[in-house]
Coordinates of C-alpha atoms in Angstrom, one line a residue:
M1 CA -2.3 -13.4 154.8
S2 CA -3.7 -15.0 157.9
K3 CA -7.0 -17.1 158.3
N4 CA -9.5 -16.9 161.2
Y5 CA -12.8 -18.5 162.2
Y6 CA -15.9 -16.4 161.7
K7 CA -18.1 -16.0 164.7
N8 CA -21.5 -17.0 163.2
C9 CA -20.8 -20.3 161.5
G10 CA -17.1 -21.1 162.3
S11 CA -15.8 -21.0 158.7
L12 CA -12.1 -20.4 158.2
L13 CA -11.9 -16.9 156.3
D14 CA -9.1 -14.6 155.1
D15 CA -8.8 -11.5 157.1
D16 CA -9.9 -9.3 154.1
A17 CA -13.0 -11.5 153.3
K18 CA -16.2 -9.4 153.0
Y19 CA -18.7 -12.3 153.0
C20 CA -18.8 -15.7 154.7
F21 CA -19.3 -18.2 151.8
R22 CA -20.7 -20.9 154.3
C23 CA -23.4 -18.9 155.9
G24 CA -23.5 -15.9 153.6
I25 CA -23.4 -13.1 156.2
T26 CA -21.2 -9.9 155.6
V27 CA -18.2 -10.3 157.7
E28 CA -17.8 -7.6 160.3
Y29 CA -14.9 -8.2 162.9
E30 CA -14.9 -6.1 165.8
S31 CA -11.3 -7.0 166.9
P32 CA -8.9 -9.7 166.2
A33 CA -9.0 -11.0 169.8
K34 CA -12.8 -11.3 169.7
K35 CA -13.1 -13.4 166.5
L36 CA -12.9 -16.7 168.0
A37 CA -14.1 -15.7 171.5
S38 CA -17.5 -14.5 170.2
F39 CA -18.4 -17.5 168.0
D40 CA -21.3 -19.5 169.2
F41 CA -21.1 -23.1 167.8
S42 CA -24.8 -23.9 169.0
S43 CA -26.3 -21.3 166.7
K44 CA -28.2 -22.9 163.7
D45 CA -30.3 -20.0 162.9
T46 CA -28.0 -18.5 160.2
S47 CA -27.5 -21.6 158.3
K48 CA -31.3 -22.4 158.3
K49 CA -32.0 -19.0 156.9
Y50 CA -29.7 -19.5 154.0
N51 CA -30.9 -22.9 153.3
D52 CA -34.5 -21.4 153.1
Y53 CA -33.3 -18.9 150.6
R54 CA -31.5 -21.7 148.6
S55 CA -34.8 -23.6 148.5
Y56 CA -36.8 -20.2 147.4
I57 CA -34.4 -19.8 144.6
Q58 CA -34.7 -23.2 143.4
V59 CA -38.6 -22.8 143.4
I60 CA -38.1 -19.6 141.5
A61 CA -35.9 -21.4 139.0
V62 CA -38.3 -24.2 138.4
L63 CA -41.2 -21.7 137.9
E64 CA -39.0 -19.8 135.3
I65 CA -38.3 -22.9 133.5
A66 CA -42.0 -23.7 133.6
F67 CA -43.0 -20.3 132.2
G68 CA -40.3 -20.7 129.5
I69 CA -41.9 -23.9 128.3
L70 CA -45.3 -22.5 128.3
A71 CA -44.0 -19.4 126.4
F72 CA -42.4 -21.9 123.9
I73 CA -45.5 -23.8 123.4
G74 CA -47.5 -20.7 122.9
S75 CA -45.2 -19.5 120.2
T76 CA -45.4 -22.9 118.6
V77 CA -49.1 -22.7 118.5
I78 CA -49.1 -19.2 116.8
W79 CA -46.4 -20.4 114.4
F80 CA -48.7 -23.1 113.4
L81 CA -51.8 -20.8 113.0
V82 CA -49.6 -18.4 110.9
A83 CA -48.4 -21.2 108.6
N84 CA -51.8 -23.0 108.2
L85 CA -54.6 -20.7 108.7
P86 CA -55.1 -19.7 105.1
E87 CA -55.4 -23.4 104.3
I88 CA -57.7 -24.2 107.1
M89 CA -60.2 -21.3 106.5
P90 CA -61.8 -22.6 103.3
H91 CA -62.6 -25.9 105.2
I92 CA -64.3 -24.2 108.1
G93 CA -66.7 -22.3 105.9
E94 CA -67.1 -19.2 103.9
V95 CA -64.1 -16.8 104.2
D96 CA -65.1 -13.1 104.9
P97 CA -63.6 -11.0 102.4
E98 CA -62.6 -8.3 105.0
F99 CA -60.6 -11.1 106.8
L100 CA -58.6 -11.8 103.6
Q101 CA -57.9 -8.1 103.2
F102 CA -56.7 -7.9 107.0
W103 CA -54.8 -11.1 106.9
P104 CA -51.4 -9.9 105.7
L105 CA -51.2 -7.2 108.8
A106 CA -52.5 -9.9 111.1
R107 CA -49.8 -12.2 110.0
N108 CA -47.1 -9.8 110.4
I109 CA -48.1 -9.0 113.9
L110 CA -48.6 -12.7 114.8
V111 CA -45.2 -13.6 113.4
L112 CA -43.6 -10.7 115.7
V113 CA -45.6 -12.0 118.7
A114 CA -44.5 -15.6 118.0
F115 CA -40.8 -14.5 117.5
G116 CA -40.9 -12.5 120.8
L117 CA -42.4 -15.5 122.7
T118 CA -39.9 -17.9 121.2
I119 CA -37.1 -15.7 122.4
Y120 CA -38.6 -15.2 125.8
G121 CA -39.2 -18.9 126.2
I122 CA -35.6 -19.8 125.3
L123 CA -34.1 -17.2 127.5
S124 CA -36.4 -18.2 130.4
I125 CA -35.3 -21.7 130.1
I126 CA -31.6 -20.7 129.9
F127 CA -31.9 -18.3 132.9
G128 CA -34.0 -20.9 135.0
V129 CA -31.4 -23.6 134.6
S130 CA -28.6 -21.2 135.4
L131 CA -30.5 -19.9 138.4
Y132 CA -31.0 -23.5 139.6
K133 CA -27.3 -24.0 139.4
F134 CA -26.6 -20.7 141.3
K135 CA -25.0 -18.9 138.3
S136 CA -24.9 -15.1 138.8
F137 CA -26.0 -14.4 135.2
G138 CA -29.0 -16.7 135.7
R139 CA -30.0 -14.3 138.8
I140 CA -29.6 -11.1 136.7
G141 CA -31.6 -12.6 133.7
T142 CA -34.3 -14.0 136.0
M143 CA -34.6 -10.4 137.7
V144 CA -35.0 -8.8 134.2
N145 CA -37.6 -11.4 133.2
A146 CA -39.4 -11.0 136.7
A147 CA -39.4 -7.4 136.0
L148 CA -41.0 -7.7 132.6
G149 CA -43.3 -10.4 133.9
I150 CA -44.9 -8.0 136.4
L151 CA -47.0 -6.7 133.2
N152 CA -48.6 -10.1 132.9
V153 CA -51.4 -9.8 135.4
P154 CA -52.1 -11.5 137.7
I155 CA -49.7 -14.7 137.7
G156 CA -46.8 -12.7 136.2
T157 CA -47.2 -10.1 138.7
I158 CA -47.3 -12.4 141.6
F159 CA -44.2 -14.3 140.3
G160 CA -42.4 -11.1 139.4
V161 CA -42.7 -9.5 142.7
T162 CA -41.7 -12.6 144.6
A163 CA -38.8 -13.3 142.4
L164 CA -37.6 -9.8 142.6
Y165 CA -38.0 -9.8 146.4
V166 CA -36.0 -13.1 146.9
L167 CA -33.3 -12.4 144.3
T168 CA -32.6 -8.8 145.6
R169 CA -32.1 -10.0 149.3
P170 CA -28.5 -9.6 150.5
E171 CA -28.7 -13.3 151.6
T172 CA -29.1 -14.5 148.0
E173 CA -26.3 -12.2 146.7
V174 CA -24.0 -14.1 148.9
L175 CA -25.2 -17.5 147.8
F176 CA -24.3 -16.3 144.0
A177 CA -21.2 -14.6 145.1
N178 CA -18.8 -17.5 144.4
N179 CA -20.4 -18.9 141.1
K180 CA -19.7 -16.4 138.4

């Protein structure tokens, strides 16, 4: 198998390469004779574009980690309320009997919400760290979290749409191609 220089960035690639791992562009050779002749060594546009996407991905990863930490803090507050609310209520004042009748159902719902937030927070932190390290499972997990986050209006919608836009671009797929 022979190796040739790719015209956009000058990387040394195999003949059967589909992507350039340096600049991230899909490799399309016209003919073997034109591979080296058509390379423009002065072109810095392609590497700048991929560096921009690399920084976008890192910002999304940091936001994913931050949202995971916030979800984990929220779940901790809910766990605290579920565990301590019956003991706190008598000190606040008179407890409504209807509240005491409704409390077991409310407690079960709060436990489910807290459990869901705990799982979401842990997964968001894991996916954010792996996205920051350009691991492909972090990209897929963040895309799933972003799709679910679209339902959280308005901040989750803005983050979700932006993350899905950036993470589904062909340029970002190439950045994750060699990090399985």
